[in-house]
PDB file of C-alpha atoms in Angstrom:
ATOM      1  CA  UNK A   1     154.701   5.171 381.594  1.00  0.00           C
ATOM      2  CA  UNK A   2     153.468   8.595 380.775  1.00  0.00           C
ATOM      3  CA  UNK A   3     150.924   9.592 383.175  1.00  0.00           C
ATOM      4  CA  UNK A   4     149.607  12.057 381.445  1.00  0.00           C
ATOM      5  CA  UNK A   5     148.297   9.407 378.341  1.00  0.00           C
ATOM      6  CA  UNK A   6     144.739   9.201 378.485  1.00  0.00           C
ATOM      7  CA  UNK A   7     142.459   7.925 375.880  1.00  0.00           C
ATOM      8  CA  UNK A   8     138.999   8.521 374.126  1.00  0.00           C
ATOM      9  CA  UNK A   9     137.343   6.616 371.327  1.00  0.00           C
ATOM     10  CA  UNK A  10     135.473   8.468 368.565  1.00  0.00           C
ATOM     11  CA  UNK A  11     133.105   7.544 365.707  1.00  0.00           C
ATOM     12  CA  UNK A  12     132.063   9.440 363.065  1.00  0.00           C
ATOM     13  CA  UNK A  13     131.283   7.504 359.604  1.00  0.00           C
ATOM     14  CA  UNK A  14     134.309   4.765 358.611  1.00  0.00           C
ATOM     15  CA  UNK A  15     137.175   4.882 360.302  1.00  0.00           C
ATOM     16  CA  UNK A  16     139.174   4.886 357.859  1.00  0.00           C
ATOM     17  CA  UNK A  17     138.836   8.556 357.601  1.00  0.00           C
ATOM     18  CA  UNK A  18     139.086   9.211 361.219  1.00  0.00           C
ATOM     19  CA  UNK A  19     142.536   7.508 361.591  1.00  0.00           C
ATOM     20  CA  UNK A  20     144.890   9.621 359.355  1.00  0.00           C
ATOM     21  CA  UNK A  21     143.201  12.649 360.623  1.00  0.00           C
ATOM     22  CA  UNK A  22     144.130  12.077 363.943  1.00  0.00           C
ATOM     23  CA  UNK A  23     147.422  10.495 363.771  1.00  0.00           C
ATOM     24  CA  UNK A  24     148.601  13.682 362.623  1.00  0.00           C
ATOM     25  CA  UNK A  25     147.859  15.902 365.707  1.00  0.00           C
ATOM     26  CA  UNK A  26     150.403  17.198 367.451  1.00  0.00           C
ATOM     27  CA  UNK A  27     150.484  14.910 371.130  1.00  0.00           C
ATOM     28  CA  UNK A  28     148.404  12.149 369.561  1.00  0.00           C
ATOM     29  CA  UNK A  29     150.401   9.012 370.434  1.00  0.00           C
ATOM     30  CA  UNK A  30     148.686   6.173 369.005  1.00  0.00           C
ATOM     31  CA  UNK A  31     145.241   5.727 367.059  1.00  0.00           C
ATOM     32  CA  UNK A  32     143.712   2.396 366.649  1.00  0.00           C
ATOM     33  CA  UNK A  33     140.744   1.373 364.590  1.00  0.00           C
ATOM     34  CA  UNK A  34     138.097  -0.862 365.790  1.00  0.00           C
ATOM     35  CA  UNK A  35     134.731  -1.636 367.012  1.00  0.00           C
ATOM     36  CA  UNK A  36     132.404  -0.260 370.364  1.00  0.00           C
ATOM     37  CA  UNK A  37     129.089   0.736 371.472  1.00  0.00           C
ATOM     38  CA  UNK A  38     127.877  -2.666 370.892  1.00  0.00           C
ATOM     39  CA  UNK A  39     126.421  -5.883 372.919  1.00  0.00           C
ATOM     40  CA  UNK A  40     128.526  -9.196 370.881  1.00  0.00           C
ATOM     41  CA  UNK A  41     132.079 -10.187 372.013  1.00  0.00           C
ATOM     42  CA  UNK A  42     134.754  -9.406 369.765  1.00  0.00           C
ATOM     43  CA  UNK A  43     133.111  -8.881 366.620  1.00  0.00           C
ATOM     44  CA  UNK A  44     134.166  -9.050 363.044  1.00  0.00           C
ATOM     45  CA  UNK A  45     133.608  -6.453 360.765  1.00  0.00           C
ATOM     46  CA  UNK A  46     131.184  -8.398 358.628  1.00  0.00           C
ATOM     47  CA  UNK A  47     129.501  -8.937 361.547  1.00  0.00           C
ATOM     48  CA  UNK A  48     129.517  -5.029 362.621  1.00  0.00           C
ATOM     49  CA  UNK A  49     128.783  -4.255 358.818  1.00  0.00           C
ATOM     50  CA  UNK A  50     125.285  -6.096 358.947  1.00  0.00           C
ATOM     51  CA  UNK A  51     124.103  -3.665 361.867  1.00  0.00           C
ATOM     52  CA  UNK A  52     122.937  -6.448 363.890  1.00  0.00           C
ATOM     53  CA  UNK A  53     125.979  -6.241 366.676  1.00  0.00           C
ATOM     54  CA  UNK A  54     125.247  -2.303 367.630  1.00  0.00           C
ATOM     55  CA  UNK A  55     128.417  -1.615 367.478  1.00  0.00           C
ATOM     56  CA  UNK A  56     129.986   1.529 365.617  1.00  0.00           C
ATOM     57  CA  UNK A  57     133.220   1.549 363.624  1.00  0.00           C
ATOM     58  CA  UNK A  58     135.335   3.796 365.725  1.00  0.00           C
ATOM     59  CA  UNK A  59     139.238   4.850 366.685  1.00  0.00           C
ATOM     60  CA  UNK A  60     141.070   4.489 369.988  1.00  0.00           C
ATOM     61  CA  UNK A  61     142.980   7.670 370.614  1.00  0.00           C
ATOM     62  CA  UNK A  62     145.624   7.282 372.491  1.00  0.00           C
ATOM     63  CA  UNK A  63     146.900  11.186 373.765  1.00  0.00           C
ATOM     64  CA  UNK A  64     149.157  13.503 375.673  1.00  0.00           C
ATOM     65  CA  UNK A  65     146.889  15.779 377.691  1.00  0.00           C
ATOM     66  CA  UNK A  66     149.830  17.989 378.638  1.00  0.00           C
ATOM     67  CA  UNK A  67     150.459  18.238 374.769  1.00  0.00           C
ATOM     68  CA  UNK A  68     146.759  18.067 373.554  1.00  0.00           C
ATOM     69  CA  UNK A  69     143.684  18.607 375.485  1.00  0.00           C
ATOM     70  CA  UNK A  70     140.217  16.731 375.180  1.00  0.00           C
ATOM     71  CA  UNK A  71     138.921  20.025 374.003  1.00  0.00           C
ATOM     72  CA  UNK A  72     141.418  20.192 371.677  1.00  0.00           C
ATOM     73  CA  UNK A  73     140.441  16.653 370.144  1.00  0.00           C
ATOM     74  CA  UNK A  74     136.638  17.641 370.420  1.00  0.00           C
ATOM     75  CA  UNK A  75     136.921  20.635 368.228  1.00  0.00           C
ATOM     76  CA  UNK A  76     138.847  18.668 365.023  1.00  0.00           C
ATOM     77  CA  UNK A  77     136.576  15.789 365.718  1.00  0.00           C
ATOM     78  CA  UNK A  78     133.100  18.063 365.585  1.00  0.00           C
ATOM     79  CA  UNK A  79     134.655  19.324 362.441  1.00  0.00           C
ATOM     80  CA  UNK A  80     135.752  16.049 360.502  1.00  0.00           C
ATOM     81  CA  UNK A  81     132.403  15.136 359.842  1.00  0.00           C
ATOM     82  CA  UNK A  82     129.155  15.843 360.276  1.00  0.00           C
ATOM     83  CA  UNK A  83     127.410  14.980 363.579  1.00  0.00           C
ATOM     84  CA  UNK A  84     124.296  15.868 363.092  1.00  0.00           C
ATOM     85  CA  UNK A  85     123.086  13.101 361.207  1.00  0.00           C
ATOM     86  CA  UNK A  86     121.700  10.047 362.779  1.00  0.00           C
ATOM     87  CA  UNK A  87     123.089   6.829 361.920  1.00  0.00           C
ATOM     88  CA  UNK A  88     124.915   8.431 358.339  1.00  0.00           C
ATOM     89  CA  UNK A  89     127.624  10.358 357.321  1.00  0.00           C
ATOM     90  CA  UNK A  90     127.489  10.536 353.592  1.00  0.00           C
ATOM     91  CA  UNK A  91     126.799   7.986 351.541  1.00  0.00           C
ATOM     92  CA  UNK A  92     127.285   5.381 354.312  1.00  0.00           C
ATOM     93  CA  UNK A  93     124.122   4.739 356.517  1.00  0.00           C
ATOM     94  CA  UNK A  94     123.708   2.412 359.607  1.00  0.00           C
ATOM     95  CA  UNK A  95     124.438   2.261 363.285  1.00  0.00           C
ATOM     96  CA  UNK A  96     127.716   1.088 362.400  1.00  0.00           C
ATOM     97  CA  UNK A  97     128.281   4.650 360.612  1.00  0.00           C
ATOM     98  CA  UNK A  98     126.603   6.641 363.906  1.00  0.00           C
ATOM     99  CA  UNK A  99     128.890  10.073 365.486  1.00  0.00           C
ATOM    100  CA  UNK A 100     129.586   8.457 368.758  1.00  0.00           C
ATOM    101  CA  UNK A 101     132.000   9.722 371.814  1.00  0.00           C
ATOM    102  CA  UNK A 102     132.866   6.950 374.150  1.00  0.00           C
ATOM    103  CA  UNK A 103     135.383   8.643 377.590  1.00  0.00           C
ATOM    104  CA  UNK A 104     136.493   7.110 380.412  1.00  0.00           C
ATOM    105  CA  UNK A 105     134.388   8.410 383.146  1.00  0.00           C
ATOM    106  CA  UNK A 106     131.090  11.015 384.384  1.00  0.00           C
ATOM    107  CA  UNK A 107     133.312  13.677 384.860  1.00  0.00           C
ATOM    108  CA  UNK A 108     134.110  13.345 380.646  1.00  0.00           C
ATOM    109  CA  UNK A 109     131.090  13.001 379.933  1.00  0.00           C
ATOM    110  CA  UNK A 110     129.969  15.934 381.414  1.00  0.00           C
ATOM    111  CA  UNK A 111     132.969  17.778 379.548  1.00  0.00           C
ATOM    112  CA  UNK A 112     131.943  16.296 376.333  1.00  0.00           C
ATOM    113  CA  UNK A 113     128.335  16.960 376.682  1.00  0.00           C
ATOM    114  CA  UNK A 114     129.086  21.040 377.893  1.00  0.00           C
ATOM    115  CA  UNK A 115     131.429  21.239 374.898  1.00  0.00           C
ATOM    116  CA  UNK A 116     128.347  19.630 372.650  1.00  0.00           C
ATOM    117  CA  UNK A 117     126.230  22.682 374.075  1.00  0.00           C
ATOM    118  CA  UNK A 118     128.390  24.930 373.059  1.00  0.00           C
ATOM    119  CA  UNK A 119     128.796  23.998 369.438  1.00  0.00           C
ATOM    120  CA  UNK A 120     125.060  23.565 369.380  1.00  0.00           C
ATOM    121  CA  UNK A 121     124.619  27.277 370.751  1.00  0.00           C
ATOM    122  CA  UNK A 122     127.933  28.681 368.272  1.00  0.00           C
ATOM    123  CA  UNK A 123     125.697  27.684 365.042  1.00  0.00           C
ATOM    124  CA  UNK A 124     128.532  25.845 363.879  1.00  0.00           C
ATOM    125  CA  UNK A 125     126.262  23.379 362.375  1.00  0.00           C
ATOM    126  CA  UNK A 126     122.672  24.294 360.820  1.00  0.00           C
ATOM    127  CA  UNK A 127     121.125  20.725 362.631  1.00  0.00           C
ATOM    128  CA  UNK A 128     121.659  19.990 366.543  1.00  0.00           C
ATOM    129  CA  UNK A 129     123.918  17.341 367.118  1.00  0.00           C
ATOM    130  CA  UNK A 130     122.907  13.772 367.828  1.00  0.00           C
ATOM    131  CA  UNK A 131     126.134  12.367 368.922  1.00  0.00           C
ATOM    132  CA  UNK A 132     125.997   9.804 371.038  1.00  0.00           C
ATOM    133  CA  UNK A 133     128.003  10.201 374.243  1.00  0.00           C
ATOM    134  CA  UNK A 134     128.613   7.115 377.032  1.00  0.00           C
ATOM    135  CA  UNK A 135     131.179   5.720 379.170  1.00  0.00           C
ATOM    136  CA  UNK A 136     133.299   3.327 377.408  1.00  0.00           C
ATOM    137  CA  UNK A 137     132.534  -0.341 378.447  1.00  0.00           C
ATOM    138  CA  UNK A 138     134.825  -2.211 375.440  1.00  0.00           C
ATOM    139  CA  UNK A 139     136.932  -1.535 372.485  1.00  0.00           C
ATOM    140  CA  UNK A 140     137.416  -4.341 370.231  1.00  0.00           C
ATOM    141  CA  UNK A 141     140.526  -3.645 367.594  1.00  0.00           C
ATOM    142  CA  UNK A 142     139.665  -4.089 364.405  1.00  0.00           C
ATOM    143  CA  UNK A 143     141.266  -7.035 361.609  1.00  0.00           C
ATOM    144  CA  UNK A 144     144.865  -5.925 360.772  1.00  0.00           C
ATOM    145  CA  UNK A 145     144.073  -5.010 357.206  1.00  0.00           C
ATOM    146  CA  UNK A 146     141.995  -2.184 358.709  1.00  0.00           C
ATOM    147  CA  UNK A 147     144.813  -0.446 360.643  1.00  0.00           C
ATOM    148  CA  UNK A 148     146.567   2.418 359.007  1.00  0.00           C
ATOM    149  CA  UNK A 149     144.408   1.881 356.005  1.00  0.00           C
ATOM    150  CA  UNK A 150     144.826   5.018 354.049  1.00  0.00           C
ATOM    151  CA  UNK A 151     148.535   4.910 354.392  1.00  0.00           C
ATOM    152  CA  UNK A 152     148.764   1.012 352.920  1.00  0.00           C
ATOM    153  CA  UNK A 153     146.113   2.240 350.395  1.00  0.00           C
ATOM    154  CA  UNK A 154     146.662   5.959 349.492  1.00  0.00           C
ATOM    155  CA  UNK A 155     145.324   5.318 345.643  1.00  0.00           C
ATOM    156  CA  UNK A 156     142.704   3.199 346.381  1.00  0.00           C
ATOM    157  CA  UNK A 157     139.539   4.562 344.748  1.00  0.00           C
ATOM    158  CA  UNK A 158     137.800   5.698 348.679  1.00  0.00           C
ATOM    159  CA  UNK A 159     140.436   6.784 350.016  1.00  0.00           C
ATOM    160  CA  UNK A 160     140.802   9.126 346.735  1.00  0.00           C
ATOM    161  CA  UNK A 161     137.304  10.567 346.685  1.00  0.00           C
ATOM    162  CA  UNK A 162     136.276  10.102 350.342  1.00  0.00           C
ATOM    163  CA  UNK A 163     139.689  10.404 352.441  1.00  0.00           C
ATOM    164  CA  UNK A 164     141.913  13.042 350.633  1.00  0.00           C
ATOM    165  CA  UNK A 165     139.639  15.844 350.650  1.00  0.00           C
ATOM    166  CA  UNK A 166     138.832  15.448 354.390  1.00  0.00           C
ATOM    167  CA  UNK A 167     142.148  15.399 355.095  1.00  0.00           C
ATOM    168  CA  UNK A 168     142.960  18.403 352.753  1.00  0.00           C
ATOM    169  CA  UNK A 169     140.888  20.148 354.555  1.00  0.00           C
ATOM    170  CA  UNK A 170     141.865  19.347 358.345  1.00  0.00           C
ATOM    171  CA  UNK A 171     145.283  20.019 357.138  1.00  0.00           C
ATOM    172  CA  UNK A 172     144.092  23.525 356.281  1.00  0.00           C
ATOM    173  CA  UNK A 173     141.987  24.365 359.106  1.00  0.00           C
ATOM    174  CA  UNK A 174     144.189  22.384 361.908  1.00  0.00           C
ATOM    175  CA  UNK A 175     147.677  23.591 360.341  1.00  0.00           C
ATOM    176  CA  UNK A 176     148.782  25.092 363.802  1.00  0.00           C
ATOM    177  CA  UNK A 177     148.512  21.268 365.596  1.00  0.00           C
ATOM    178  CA  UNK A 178     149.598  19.065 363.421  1.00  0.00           C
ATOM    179  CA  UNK A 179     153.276  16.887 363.900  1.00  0.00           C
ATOM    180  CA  UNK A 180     155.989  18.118 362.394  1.00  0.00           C
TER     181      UNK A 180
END
């Protein structure tokens, strides 16, 4: 076992655009798509999709912190979307849909919150950002047909208008650490 694997789960809008985003960073091991942040056991993405189970549609990251830092992460994912909108990103709106950064302990937390001052302070984004930042408590995989989504679907009608521009564009801007 690698002990330098650690892992962080991120929301920010569907996951289906967060997953082929980070799947192709350089010391990102594993990325799996699922549910957190909410209060009902094992839920089902109906279930999620109704608002009622608090829980946010987010991705497991599993990562290499000798290869990739949490820093490192941080910056593509305060860049992939937008994270100063409460409870939207585009045209999907809800809880489910919130910017969310679930870690692994206080001592992340505090990284992830200094690194949220920061961005605030650079101007990076017009808005201050409302991302919601906790200690994990559970991650709940989501239904197979949701993992690795955009690669079983590249022409599917969202993943053509919604999915290939963002990752155009974090292919551009993230050139230098993505897998060879």
């Amino acid at each position: 076992m690698n002990k330098n694997l650690k892992k962080i789960v991120l929301g920010g809008g569907c996951f289906w655009c967060l997953e082929p985003i980070f799947k192709k960073l350089n010391g990102v091991e594993d990325v799996v798509v699922g549910y957190s942040g909410g209060s009902s056991r094992s839920p089902s993405y109906e279930q999620v999709c109704s608002g009622r189970t608090g829980h946010a549609e987010v991705i497991e990251v599993t990562y290499d912190s000798e290869v990739i830092s949490l820093n490192e992460l941080l910056e593509v994912f305060f860049q992939i979307h937008d994270p100063t909108t409460l409870n939207r990103q585009g045209a999907d709106i809800g809880t489910q849909y919130r910017s969310i950064i679930l870690v692994n302990d206080e001592a992340e937390i505090e990284k992830v919150k200094e690194t949220i001052e920061k961005i605030d302070e650079s101007g990076l984004w017009r808005n201050k950002i409302v991302t919601q930042v906790d200690q994990l408590a559970e991650f709940y995989p989501a239904e197979e047909y949701h993992q690795n989504y955009f690669e079983k679907n590249p022409w599917a009608g969202y993943c053509q208008v919604v999915i290939n521009p963002k990752l155009k564009k974090f292919k551009e801007k993230f050139s230098h650490q993505l897998k060879i």
